[in-house]
Amino acid sequence: MVLGTIVEKLGLGVKTAPRDLTSEVTGAYVSDLLSDVMANSKEGNLWVTLQVHPNIVAVATLKDLSGIILVNGRQPAEETLKKAEEEQIPLMTTGLPTFQLVGKLYNLIGEC
Amino acid sequence: MTLKEIVKILGCQVVVGKETLDTEVRAGCGCDLMSDVLAFIKPDALLLTGLNNPQAVRTAEISEIKVICFVRGKQPSEAMIALAREKEIAILTTSLPMFEACGRLFKNGLIGCSEYDE
Amino acid sequence: MVDEKEITKVQELVYELKVGQVMVKDVITVTPHNLMSELRDLLRDKRISGVPVVDKGRLVGLVSIEDFIKCLTDGKMGSPVEERMNRNVKTLYDNEPLVHAVKEFDRMGYGRFPVVDRESGKLMGIITKGDIIRGLLKKMEIDYQEEEIHRYRASHFFEDIVADKTTLIFQYNVIGKDFDRAGETSSGLKKTLRRMGISPKAIRRLAIATYEAEMNIVVFTDGGEITARVTPQEVRVEVVDSGPGIPDIKKAMEPGFSTAPDWIRELGFGAGMGLANIRKCADAMHLESTVGKGTRLEITVYLNEKEKHGSGNDS
């Protein structure tokens, strides 16, 4: 499923400058621990996290993730947003907590 | 949802609390940051986490959570098991990643913490 | 020996508790079409002397070890359960008081009764004398605990003290950088307050706020002190350290602002939610800090339920 469809279906806010969200999402990785994401996420994964620290963009870039969803109403730090624009990593937000957002996402894209 | 059902849905190993499998869990919370757990979790919720250190058990104790499920095959240390026994907190482990664990429980009808009023 | 008071308590409880509250819900059952030969393993492995026979959720009979033995001597092990079971089963309803069950056990001399739903006849569970005793003991234990807590209620405690003003002080030392033991103070304070009979909701808010403050000491300083002052009206927790101090308190209060090093983030803390979280839990919060000298934080939770709670004033 392409990222744009997920954004639309889950009603996510897109924080980074609008561009076509056509990258293919290969699944999701859900974690708030950067080392865990570094070690275990896969290319094309959509990352769901509470972390808003600029380092999340660095991790997403290194692991070629398809985007980052910030949950529970978190807003990206200014520096984080700037880096995301530079690295062209789509940053999205939702007011839902992890459990519910992931539940809905799972219903959309299933196991992976 | 009872612990027993959760164990079945996630294929859990029960590390602590084999005698409390009838415990009713009212909502789910998936989180690795303990401040967020403290801020948002409701009592009697299930905490799913990949954070494998004693603070996960402490946080459960402080916020009155009866069950922790460690995802991605994380095995709690002896110290954590002892603390959980002392505080009567059940510990489960599942080999599933967080995504799949939350997804399956949500699909089976477990609600999130923000949907549940104390 | 039990004294008279306890007997009265049990008498009360057998009227109060319902059959459904003490029965075993996980019942091993067979269907009418199971063969008698299949019963053998079940009776042996589960060490049970009788099995309810259930058809589409409804209880239709009971097959006992006696029926099994009789069948064995008749050489009819290939016959289905429905041919050998007892259809005239005495049952109990899940919503009737325990006292009724006690009477039926007495009257019939049975070892167990299946429990069914009054309307649908659906099998809900099974009850033995042992279950009744266990249920009563458990209930008495819970009641006893509640009574014990009640006996120590802070209000009573304070009432017994003759003074114009009473404050209880509990003091704890927090060791810096000792991540394994972090949280012990909050845990201890929680236990102490619970013993005093303070309302669980107030305790939860206090415990969460204190835990966050304790983590701040552990993460950022070499140690500090936590003091709780309890009066009949409020609990005030003072958290003092001689750590690096906070340069910009306003900024530090913003949710998500953090100066925590990466290793702390990987331990599940340091996401910049601590102070915001404390403010959310406290009725009043006061924070003062001098760079290079240390930080002093005061968290107050009012014990009077009528006082507003949470998201308190900070100054």
XYZ file of C-alpha atoms in Angstrom:
545
model
C 0.000 0.000 0.000
C 1.311 3.454 -0.829
C 1.866 5.958 1.953
C -0.710 8.407 0.607
C -3.519 5.892 0.989
C -2.556 5.201 4.603
C -2.411 8.924 5.379
C -5.875 9.335 3.914
C -7.457 6.288 5.551
C -6.070 7.021 9.010
C -6.612 10.768 8.760
C -2.995 11.597 9.552
C -1.641 15.121 9.592
C 1.321 15.594 7.256
C 3.967 17.857 8.749
C 6.539 17.922 6.009
C 6.026 19.927 2.824
C 3.417 18.329 0.574
C 4.901 16.025 -1.996
C 3.473 12.939 -3.568
C 3.348 10.254 -0.935
C 3.769 7.455 -3.397
C 6.449 5.423 -1.672
C 5.388 1.862 -1.061
C 4.987 0.918 2.609
C 6.401 -2.537 3.225
C 5.012 -2.848 6.713
C 5.301 -1.037 9.980
C 7.745 -0.897 12.822
C 6.564 0.329 16.190
C 9.133 1.397 18.759
C 10.250 4.328 20.860
C 13.778 3.024 21.282
C 16.113 4.256 18.564
C 18.570 1.396 18.909
C 15.734 -1.066 18.469
C 14.635 0.612 15.238
C 18.241 0.715 14.047
C 18.577 -2.989 14.690
C 15.231 -4.381 13.621
C 13.290 -2.179 11.197
C 13.279 -3.046 7.519
C 13.586 -0.899 4.416
C 10.292 0.725 3.466
C 8.789 0.282 6.951
C 6.552 2.991 8.286
C 7.818 3.891 11.752
C 5.344 4.610 14.540
C 6.841 6.377 17.571
C 6.441 8.888 20.378
C 9.955 10.235 19.943
C 10.213 13.717 18.436
C 13.970 14.122 18.808
C 15.921 15.058 15.625
C 17.734 11.731 15.794
C 14.607 9.943 14.576
C 15.183 11.426 11.120
C 18.748 10.186 11.110
C 17.574 6.673 11.960
C 14.826 6.783 9.305
C 17.344 7.915 6.683
C 19.899 5.282 7.584
C 17.327 2.501 7.457
C 15.475 3.837 4.367
C 12.150 3.929 6.168
C 9.129 5.155 4.210
C 8.031 7.663 6.863
C 7.470 8.418 10.536
C 4.138 8.689 12.339
C 4.248 10.615 15.632
C 1.463 9.414 17.906
C -0.424 10.695 20.934
C -0.581 14.260 19.641
C 3.181 14.712 19.600
C 4.512 17.487 17.389
C 7.974 17.239 15.866
C 10.654 19.455 17.387
C 11.631 22.335 15.075
C 15.027 20.798 14.403
C 13.392 17.444 13.653
C 11.092 18.976 11.056
C 13.997 20.810 9.425
C 16.001 17.617 9.150
C 13.011 15.711 7.813
C 12.628 18.251 5.007
C 16.325 18.009 4.176
C 16.297 14.244 4.114
C 12.852 14.038 2.499
C 11.449 11.800 5.181
C 7.651 12.238 5.436
C 6.621 13.148 8.993
C 3.036 12.531 10.013
C 1.055 13.072 13.223
C -2.018 11.644 14.906
C -3.820 12.300 18.175
C -4.309 8.581 18.738
C -2.107 6.662 21.146
C 0.161 3.950 19.750
C -2.145 1.047 20.525
C -5.140 2.416 18.627
C -3.180 3.841 15.710
C -1.337 0.563 15.288
C -4.589 -1.369 15.595
C -6.065 0.578 12.704
C -2.892 0.402 10.662
C -2.772 -3.355 11.195
C -6.326 -3.684 9.951
C -5.233 -1.777 6.816
C -1.979 -3.468 5.913
C -2.061 -6.661 7.969
C 0.911 -8.630 9.125
C 4.212 -8.190 7.432
C -10.342 -9.494 27.689
C -8.806 -12.003 30.076
C -5.102 -12.724 30.378
C -5.829 -16.206 29.136
C -7.222 -14.859 25.858
C -4.264 -12.523 25.448
C -1.856 -15.392 25.979
C -3.654 -17.298 23.253
C -3.870 -14.433 20.757
C -0.194 -13.465 21.115
C 1.201 -16.938 21.736
C 2.668 -15.717 25.021
C 4.895 -17.402 27.472
C 3.705 -16.648 31.020
C 6.765 -15.744 33.086
C 5.010 -14.503 36.220
C 1.340 -14.887 37.148
C 0.313 -18.348 35.939
C -2.262 -18.362 38.728
C -3.859 -15.083 37.660
C -4.859 -15.908 34.103
C -8.483 -14.997 34.790
C -7.480 -11.374 35.403
C -9.529 -9.038 33.256
C -7.630 -6.487 31.180
C -9.665 -3.438 30.237
C -7.499 -1.704 27.643
C -4.176 -1.874 25.828
C -1.180 0.433 25.731
C 1.888 -0.050 23.575
C 4.785 2.103 24.697
C 8.522 2.090 25.336
C 8.707 5.458 27.081
C 7.795 5.205 30.701
C 6.763 8.848 31.125
C 4.077 8.330 28.549
C 2.954 5.189 30.272
C 2.736 7.113 33.540
C 0.878 9.959 31.889
C -1.678 8.083 29.856
C -2.195 4.507 30.944
C -5.285 3.572 32.924
C -5.298 1.153 35.838
C -6.087 -2.431 34.788
C -4.651 -1.884 31.339
C -2.160 -4.164 29.631
C 1.250 -2.621 28.974
C 2.973 -3.875 25.849
C 6.576 -2.761 25.745
C 9.952 -3.486 24.250
C 11.659 -1.802 27.181
C 13.362 -4.567 29.040
C 14.573 -3.081 32.331
C 13.382 -2.913 35.963
C 11.815 0.504 35.369
C 9.140 -1.148 33.234
C 8.038 -3.113 36.300
C 8.358 -0.058 38.566
C 6.259 1.983 36.199
C 3.613 -0.740 36.209
C 3.606 -0.748 39.985
C 3.325 3.025 40.272
C 0.541 3.317 37.722
C -1.326 0.220 38.947
C -0.935 -1.938 35.895
C -1.373 -5.640 36.618
C 0.110 -7.084 33.429
C 3.166 -6.378 31.300
C 3.769 -8.121 28.002
C 7.275 -7.854 26.601
C 7.303 -7.925 22.826
C 9.855 -9.208 20.332
C 10.954 -12.082 22.552
C 12.496 -9.888 25.252
C 13.144 -11.981 28.367
C 12.968 -10.179 31.706
C 15.940 -10.467 34.073
C 15.829 -12.352 37.376
C 15.671 -9.028 39.214
C 12.658 -7.946 37.187
C 10.909 -11.255 37.778
C 11.516 -10.980 41.520
C 10.190 -7.422 41.586
C 7.113 -8.405 39.570
C 6.385 -11.298 41.955
C 6.717 -9.008 44.941
C 4.386 -6.422 43.427
C 2.002 -9.067 42.028
C 2.393 -7.982 38.453
C 2.017 -10.620 35.766
C 4.719 -10.812 33.102
C 4.147 -12.258 29.651
C 6.507 -12.439 26.736
C 5.693 -12.788 23.060
C 7.988 -13.226 20.112
C 5.772 -10.913 18.041
C 6.946 -7.369 17.288
C 4.976 -4.455 18.754
C 3.100 -3.838 15.503
C 1.720 -7.317 15.244
C 1.011 -7.622 18.989
C -1.025 -4.394 19.185
C -2.661 -5.141 15.854
C -3.868 -8.584 16.829
C -5.249 -7.467 20.195
C -7.013 -4.476 18.631
C -8.503 -6.735 15.974
C -9.784 -9.021 18.718
C -11.593 -6.156 20.368
C -9.226 -4.817 23.026
C -9.663 -1.056 23.231
C -7.002 1.623 23.697
C -6.530 3.557 26.909
C -8.007 6.789 25.577
C -11.234 4.959 24.726
C -11.746 3.684 28.229
C -13.040 5.706 31.130
C -12.126 4.678 34.634
C -11.484 -22.232 66.550
C -13.581 -19.486 65.068
C -15.172 -16.939 67.258
C -18.735 -15.747 67.094
C -17.924 -12.646 65.134
C -16.384 -14.664 62.330
C -19.334 -17.017 62.148
C -21.627 -14.071 61.720
C -19.339 -12.811 58.972
C -19.556 -16.134 57.097
C -23.329 -16.134 57.468
C -23.425 -12.694 55.950
C -21.193 -13.714 53.096
C -23.168 -16.806 52.057
C -26.103 -14.491 51.457
C -24.012 -11.825 49.783
C -21.939 -13.967 47.427
C -23.523 -15.529 44.358
C -22.893 -19.027 43.044
C -21.460 -17.507 39.872
C -18.784 -15.687 41.874
C -17.213 -18.796 43.350
C -17.885 -21.485 40.727
C -15.186 -22.743 38.398
C -15.878 -21.372 34.954
C -13.510 -23.499 32.957
C -15.479 -26.727 32.806
C -14.472 -29.890 31.021
C -17.494 -31.133 29.104
C -18.432 -33.822 26.583
C -21.120 -33.856 23.905
C -23.957 -36.410 23.776
C -22.274 -37.961 20.727
C -18.935 -38.645 22.385
C -18.385 -42.357 22.971
C -18.177 -43.788 26.474
C -14.740 -45.164 25.601
C -13.488 -41.612 25.120
C -14.364 -40.813 28.711
C -11.697 -43.014 30.190
C -8.732 -40.760 29.496
C -10.695 -37.704 30.531
C -11.702 -39.123 33.898
C -8.223 -40.416 34.547
C -6.139 -37.465 33.376
C -8.288 -34.766 34.917
C -9.018 -36.760 38.080
C -12.657 -35.896 37.978
C -15.596 -38.062 38.941
C -18.249 -36.653 36.643
C -18.542 -34.674 33.413
C -21.418 -32.418 32.291
C -22.829 -33.281 28.887
C -23.397 -30.212 26.774
C -25.239 -29.842 23.483
C -24.888 -26.450 21.739
C -24.014 -24.760 25.027
C -26.999 -26.212 26.897
C -26.586 -28.714 29.680
C -28.383 -31.936 28.726
C -27.036 -34.423 31.257
C -24.270 -35.583 33.513
C -22.127 -38.670 33.105
C -20.390 -39.938 36.230
C -17.665 -42.417 36.991
C -20.391 -44.786 38.198
C -22.100 -44.614 34.803
C -18.741 -45.326 33.255
C -18.079 -48.383 35.428
C -21.561 -49.699 34.804
C -21.054 -49.284 31.093
C -17.728 -51.069 31.339
C -19.273 -54.091 33.071
C -22.092 -54.069 30.506
C -19.457 -54.130 27.778
C -21.080 -51.167 25.982
C -18.084 -48.891 25.707
C -18.901 -48.161 22.063
C -22.216 -46.526 22.903
C -22.617 -42.751 22.836
C -22.697 -40.776 26.048
C -26.354 -39.781 25.570
C -27.419 -43.390 26.054
C -25.680 -43.761 29.413
C -25.814 -40.306 30.961
C -28.137 -39.145 33.688
C -30.609 -36.705 32.169
C -32.216 -35.727 35.404
C -29.492 -33.414 36.626
C -29.868 -31.242 39.688
C -28.394 -27.842 38.876
C -27.858 -24.482 40.512
C -28.317 -21.064 38.951
C -25.370 -18.694 38.729
C -27.265 -15.753 40.193
C -28.600 -17.423 43.306
C -26.984 -16.761 46.658
C -24.389 -19.158 47.952
C -26.552 -20.071 50.898
C -28.846 -21.953 48.543
C -25.937 -23.984 47.221
C -24.845 -24.823 50.745
C -28.349 -26.136 51.514
C -28.457 -28.214 48.338
C -25.086 -29.809 49.067
C -26.412 -30.695 52.498
C -29.707 -32.029 51.233
C -28.552 -34.023 48.194
C -25.157 -35.160 49.394
C -23.692 -34.588 45.904
C -20.045 -33.716 45.361
C -20.748 -31.118 42.681
C -23.461 -29.220 40.889
C -23.367 -27.882 37.367
C -24.297 -24.204 37.299
C -26.580 -22.972 34.522
C -28.015 -19.667 33.387
C -31.554 -19.290 34.706
C -33.022 -18.175 31.383
C -31.137 -20.020 28.695
C -30.150 -23.175 30.516
C -26.628 -22.609 29.234
C -23.873 -24.247 31.268
C -21.970 -21.492 33.114
C -19.681 -23.486 35.381
C -19.445 -26.131 38.028
C -19.309 -25.805 41.792
C -17.961 -28.056 44.558
C -17.903 -27.645 48.320
C -14.248 -26.785 47.986
C -15.099 -23.894 45.663
C -17.505 -22.511 48.237
C -14.914 -22.625 50.991
C -12.276 -21.069 48.743
C -14.695 -18.355 47.646
C -15.604 -17.512 51.221
C -12.013 -17.447 52.380
C -10.981 -15.219 49.499
C -13.826 -12.798 50.151
C -13.029 -12.743 53.860
C -9.400 -12.055 53.095
C -10.310 -9.118 50.846
C -12.765 -7.783 53.398
C -10.190 -8.203 56.095
C -7.606 -6.267 54.120
C -10.069 -3.482 53.519
C -10.933 -3.450 57.180
C -7.278 -3.332 58.070
C -6.705 -0.386 55.755
C -9.761 1.274 57.187
C -8.442 0.790 60.676
C -5.341 2.716 59.728
C -7.132 5.466 57.926
C -5.277 8.733 58.118
C -8.367 10.547 59.239
C -8.673 8.258 62.261
C -4.981 8.499 62.798
C -5.102 12.252 62.832
C -8.212 12.279 64.974
C -6.386 10.447 67.711
C -3.689 13.066 67.888
C -4.266 15.980 70.196
C -2.652 19.038 68.669
C -3.658 22.186 66.905
C -1.738 21.193 63.826
C -0.300 17.802 62.884
C 2.146 16.955 60.150
C 3.746 13.598 59.477
C 7.100 13.681 57.748
C 8.629 10.852 55.727
C 12.111 11.262 54.379
C 13.896 9.272 51.655
C 17.379 9.394 50.194
C 17.710 8.912 46.450
C 20.969 7.647 45.014
C 22.057 9.236 41.725
C 22.836 7.189 38.582
C 21.593 3.999 40.237
C 19.115 3.062 37.588
C 18.274 -0.358 38.991
C 17.082 1.000 42.313
C 15.367 4.063 40.900
C 11.727 4.083 41.885
C 12.181 2.547 45.313
C 11.387 5.814 47.035
C 8.155 6.333 45.135
C 7.242 2.730 45.745
C 7.924 3.101 49.470
C 6.008 6.353 49.711
C 3.093 4.792 47.868
C 2.992 1.872 50.275
C 3.173 4.192 53.284
C 0.367 6.438 52.059
C -1.785 3.433 51.247
C -1.326 2.134 54.758
C -2.562 5.459 56.033
C -5.765 4.979 54.116
C -5.346 7.934 51.794
C -7.616 7.786 48.747
C -6.184 5.556 45.983
C -6.693 8.256 43.345
C -4.651 10.784 45.312
C -1.992 8.136 45.927
C -1.743 7.297 42.253
C -1.219 10.932 41.297
C 1.345 11.425 44.033
C 3.183 8.226 43.169
C 3.435 9.117 39.476
C 4.625 12.668 40.185
C 7.152 11.475 42.765
C 8.426 8.758 40.464
C 9.084 11.258 37.679
C 10.901 13.534 40.134
C 12.883 10.590 41.472
C 13.916 9.633 37.937
C 15.116 13.198 37.363
C 17.388 12.910 40.404
C 18.702 9.537 39.271
C 19.287 10.632 35.687
C 20.731 14.117 36.143
C 22.334 14.283 39.588
C 24.487 12.382 42.039
C 21.626 12.075 44.474
C 19.066 13.941 46.472
C 16.379 13.841 49.072
C 12.639 13.384 48.910
C 10.502 14.480 51.830
C 6.775 13.938 52.105
C 4.737 16.003 54.563
C 1.298 14.620 55.265
C -1.449 16.597 56.951
C -5.162 15.761 57.071
C -5.658 18.144 54.142
C -2.781 17.501 51.796
C 0.424 15.669 50.959
C 3.345 17.868 49.979
C 6.383 16.191 48.452
C 9.619 18.142 48.398
C 12.349 16.961 46.051
C 15.790 18.498 46.546
C 19.055 17.795 44.777
C 22.409 19.487 44.420
C 22.752 18.644 40.746
C 23.533 20.813 37.714
C 20.314 22.848 37.936
C 17.881 23.876 35.197
C 18.940 26.944 33.111
C 15.483 27.690 31.661
C 12.577 26.409 33.741
C 9.931 27.595 31.311
C 11.566 25.670 28.500
C 12.071 22.622 30.713
C 8.352 22.527 31.432
C 7.455 22.266 27.736
C 6.302 18.775 26.827
C 8.929 17.107 24.657
C 11.805 19.373 25.678
C 14.659 17.239 26.904
C 18.340 17.483 27.657
C 18.665 13.804 28.451
C 21.564 11.939 26.850
C 20.819 9.165 24.378
C 21.534 6.378 26.847
C 18.703 7.620 29.017
C 16.351 7.671 26.051
C 17.223 4.077 25.389
C 16.237 3.268 28.957
C 12.745 4.566 28.285
C 13.122 7.945 29.947
C 14.246 11.407 28.951
C 11.580 12.091 26.346
C 10.894 15.460 27.939
C 7.600 14.531 29.508
C 8.637 14.321 33.149
C 7.918 17.829 34.406
C 4.809 18.144 32.254
C 3.655 14.874 33.728
C 4.262 16.082 37.277
C 2.275 19.231 36.593
C -0.568 17.109 35.243
C -0.678 14.999 38.395
C -0.204 17.699 41.015
C -2.729 20.135 42.409
C 0.090 22.608 42.895
C 3.691 22.565 41.777
C 6.597 24.824 42.544
C 9.995 24.535 40.874
C 13.109 26.569 41.582
C 16.616 25.955 40.340
C 20.041 27.535 40.311
C 22.558 26.421 37.713
C 25.501 24.767 39.384
C 23.747 24.606 42.735
C 20.722 22.407 42.429
C 16.989 22.143 42.091
C 14.083 22.175 44.502
C 10.673 20.897 43.432
C 7.509 20.919 45.473
C 4.497 18.812 44.542
C 1.207 19.145 46.408
C -1.863 16.943 46.170
C -4.973 17.855 48.157
C -6.652 15.047 50.030
C -10.060 16.621 50.202
C -11.918 15.153 47.193
C -13.776 18.413 46.687
C -10.571 20.272 45.905
C -9.833 20.397 42.228
C -7.272 17.920 41.100
C -4.701 17.567 38.360
C -3.249 20.123 35.932
C -2.565 22.356 38.872
C -1.045 25.746 39.254
C 2.646 26.030 38.905
C 4.540 28.975 40.163
